[in-house]
mmCIF file of C-alpha atoms and ligand atoms in Angstrom:
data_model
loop_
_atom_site.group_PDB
_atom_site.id
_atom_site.type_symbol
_atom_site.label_atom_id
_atom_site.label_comp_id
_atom_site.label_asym_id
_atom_site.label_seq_id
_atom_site.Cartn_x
_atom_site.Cartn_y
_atom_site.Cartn_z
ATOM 1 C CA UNK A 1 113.925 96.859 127.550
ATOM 2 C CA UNK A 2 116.238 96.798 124.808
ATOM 3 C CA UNK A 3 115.531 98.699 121.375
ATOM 4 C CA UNK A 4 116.706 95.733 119.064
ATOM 5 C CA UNK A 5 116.924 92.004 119.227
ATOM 6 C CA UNK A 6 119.969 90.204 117.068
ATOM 7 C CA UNK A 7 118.309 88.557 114.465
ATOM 8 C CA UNK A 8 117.419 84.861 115.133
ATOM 9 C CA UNK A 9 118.874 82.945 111.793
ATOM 10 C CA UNK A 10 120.702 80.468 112.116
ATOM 11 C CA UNK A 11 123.068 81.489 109.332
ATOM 12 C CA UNK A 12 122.359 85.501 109.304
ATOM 13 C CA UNK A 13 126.218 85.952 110.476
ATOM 14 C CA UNK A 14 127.530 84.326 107.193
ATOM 15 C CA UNK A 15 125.635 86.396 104.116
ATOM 16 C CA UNK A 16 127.314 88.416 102.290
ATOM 17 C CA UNK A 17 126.346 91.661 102.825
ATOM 18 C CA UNK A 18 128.324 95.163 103.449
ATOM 19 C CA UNK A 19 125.952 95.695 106.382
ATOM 20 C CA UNK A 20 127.072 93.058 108.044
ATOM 21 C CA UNK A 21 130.540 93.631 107.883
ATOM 22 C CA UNK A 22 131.878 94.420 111.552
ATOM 23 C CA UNK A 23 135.338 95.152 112.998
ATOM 24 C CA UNK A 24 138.637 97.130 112.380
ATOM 25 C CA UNK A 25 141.056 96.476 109.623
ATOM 26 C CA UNK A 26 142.475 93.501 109.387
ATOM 27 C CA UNK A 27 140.116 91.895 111.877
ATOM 28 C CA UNK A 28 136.546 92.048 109.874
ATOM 29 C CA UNK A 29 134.067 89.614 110.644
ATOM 30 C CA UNK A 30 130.433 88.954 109.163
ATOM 31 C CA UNK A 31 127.724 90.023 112.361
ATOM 32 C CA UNK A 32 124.394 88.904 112.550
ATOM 33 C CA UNK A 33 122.112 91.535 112.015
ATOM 34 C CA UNK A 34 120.423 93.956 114.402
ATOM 35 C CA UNK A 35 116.210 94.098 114.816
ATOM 36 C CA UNK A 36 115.555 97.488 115.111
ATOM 37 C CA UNK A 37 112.171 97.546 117.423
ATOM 38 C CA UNK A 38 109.488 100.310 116.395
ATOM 39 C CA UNK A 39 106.174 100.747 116.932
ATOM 40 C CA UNK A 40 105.597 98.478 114.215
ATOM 41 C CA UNK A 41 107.470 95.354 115.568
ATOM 42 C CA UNK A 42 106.716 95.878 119.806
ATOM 43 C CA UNK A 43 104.948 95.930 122.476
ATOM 44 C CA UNK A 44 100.924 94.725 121.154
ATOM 45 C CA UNK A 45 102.382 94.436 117.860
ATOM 46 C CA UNK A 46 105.394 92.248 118.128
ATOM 47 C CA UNK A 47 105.402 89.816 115.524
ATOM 48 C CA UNK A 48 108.123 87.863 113.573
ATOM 49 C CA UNK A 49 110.188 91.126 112.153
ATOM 50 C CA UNK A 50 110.463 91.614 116.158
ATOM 51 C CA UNK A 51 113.092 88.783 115.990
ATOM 52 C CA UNK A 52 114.233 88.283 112.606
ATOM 53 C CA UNK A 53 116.212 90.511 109.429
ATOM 54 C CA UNK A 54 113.892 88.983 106.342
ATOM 55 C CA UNK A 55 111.918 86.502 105.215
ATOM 56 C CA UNK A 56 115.186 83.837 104.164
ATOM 57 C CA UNK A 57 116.320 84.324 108.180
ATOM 58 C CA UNK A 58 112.810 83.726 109.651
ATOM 59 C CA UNK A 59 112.192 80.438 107.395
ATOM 60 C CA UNK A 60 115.751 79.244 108.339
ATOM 61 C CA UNK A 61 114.991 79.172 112.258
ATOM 62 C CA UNK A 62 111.679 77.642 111.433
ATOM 63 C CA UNK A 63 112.767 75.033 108.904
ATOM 64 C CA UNK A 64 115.800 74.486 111.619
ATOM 65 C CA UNK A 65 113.679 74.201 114.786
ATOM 66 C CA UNK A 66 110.231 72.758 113.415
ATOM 67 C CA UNK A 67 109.546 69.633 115.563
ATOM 68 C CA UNK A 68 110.064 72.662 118.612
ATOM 69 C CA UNK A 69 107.894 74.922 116.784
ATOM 70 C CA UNK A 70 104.935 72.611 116.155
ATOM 71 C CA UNK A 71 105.469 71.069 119.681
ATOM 72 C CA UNK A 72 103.962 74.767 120.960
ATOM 73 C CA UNK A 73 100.570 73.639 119.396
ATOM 74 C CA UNK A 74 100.304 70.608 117.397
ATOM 75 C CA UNK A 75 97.171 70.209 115.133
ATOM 76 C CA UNK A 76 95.759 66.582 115.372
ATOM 77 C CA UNK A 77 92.077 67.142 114.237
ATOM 78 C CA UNK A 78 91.307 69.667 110.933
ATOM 79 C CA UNK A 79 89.844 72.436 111.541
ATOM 80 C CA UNK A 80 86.202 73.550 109.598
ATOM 81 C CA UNK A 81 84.115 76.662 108.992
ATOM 82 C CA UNK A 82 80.565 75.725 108.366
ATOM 83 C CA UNK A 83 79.166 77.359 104.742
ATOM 84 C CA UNK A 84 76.489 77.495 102.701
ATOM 85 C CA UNK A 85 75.358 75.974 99.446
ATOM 86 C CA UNK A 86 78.447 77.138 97.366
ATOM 87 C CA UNK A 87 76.606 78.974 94.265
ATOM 88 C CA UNK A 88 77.597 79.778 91.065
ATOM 89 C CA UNK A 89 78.952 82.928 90.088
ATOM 90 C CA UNK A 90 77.041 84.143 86.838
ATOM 91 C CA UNK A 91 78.853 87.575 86.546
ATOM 92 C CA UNK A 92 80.827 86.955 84.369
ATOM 93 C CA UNK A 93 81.059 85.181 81.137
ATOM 94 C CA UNK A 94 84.794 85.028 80.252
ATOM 95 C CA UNK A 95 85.507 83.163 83.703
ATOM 96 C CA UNK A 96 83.575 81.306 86.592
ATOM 97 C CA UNK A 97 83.887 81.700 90.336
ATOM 98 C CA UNK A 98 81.978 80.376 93.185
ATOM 99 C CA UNK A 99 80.320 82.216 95.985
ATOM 100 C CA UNK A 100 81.325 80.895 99.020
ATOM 101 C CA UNK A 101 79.849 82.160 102.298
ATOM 102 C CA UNK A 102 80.317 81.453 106.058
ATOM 103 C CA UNK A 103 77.413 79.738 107.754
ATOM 104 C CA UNK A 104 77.032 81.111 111.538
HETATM 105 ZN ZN1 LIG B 201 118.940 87.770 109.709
#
C-alpha cells in the first residue's frame, strides 16, 4: 500500500499555490497535491482527507460527480427518530429553548 493518494479535485492541479509548483526551470507546472496517509486518514479511519487536500477540493469532486455519488445510496423515504413531548425550557429567562429527547 501506498503512503499517499493524489488528491481527487477536479481542479487541484490549477490553484495557485507555491506547493504545488513542480518541475525544473523553465519547465514548471502546477501538480495536484499529494494525501499524505497517517493514522488519522487510514486503515479503520479512512475518511474524506484520505483522498482529498481541503475542504474546496472535496466539494469540487462532489458537486462534479453528484448524480454518481447519490446513485451509491439514494434516499427516497425520510428518515425519523421517534421523541417525546418536546417541553419547554424554563432555565432561562433572557432566551427559550426546547428539550427535545429521543423516544426508544
Ligand atoms: Zn486538492
Amino acid at each position: 500500500m501506498s503512503d499517499y493518494n493524489w488528491c481527487h479535485g477536479p481542479s487541484c492541479h490549477t490553484s495557485h499555490t507555491l506547493d504545488r509548483i513542480r518541475g525544473s526551470k523553465g519547465n514548471k507546472v502546477l501538480r495536484t497535491r499529494k494525501v499524505t496517509l497517517s493514522q488519522w486518514n487510514s486503515g479503520d479511519r479512512l475518511n474524506m482527507y484520505s483522498y482529498f487536500c481541503s475542504n474546496g477540493c472535496y466539494n469540487e469532486f462532489a458537486n462534479k460527480h453528484i448524480r454518481e455519488v447519490i446513485a451509491i445510496a439514494p434516499r427516497r423515504e425520510p428518515l425519523e427518530t421517534p421523541i417525546k413531548d418536546p417541553t419547554k425550557n424554563t432555565d432561562n429567562h433572557y432566551y427559550s429553548s426546547w428539550n427535545i429527547e429521543e423516544r426508544n
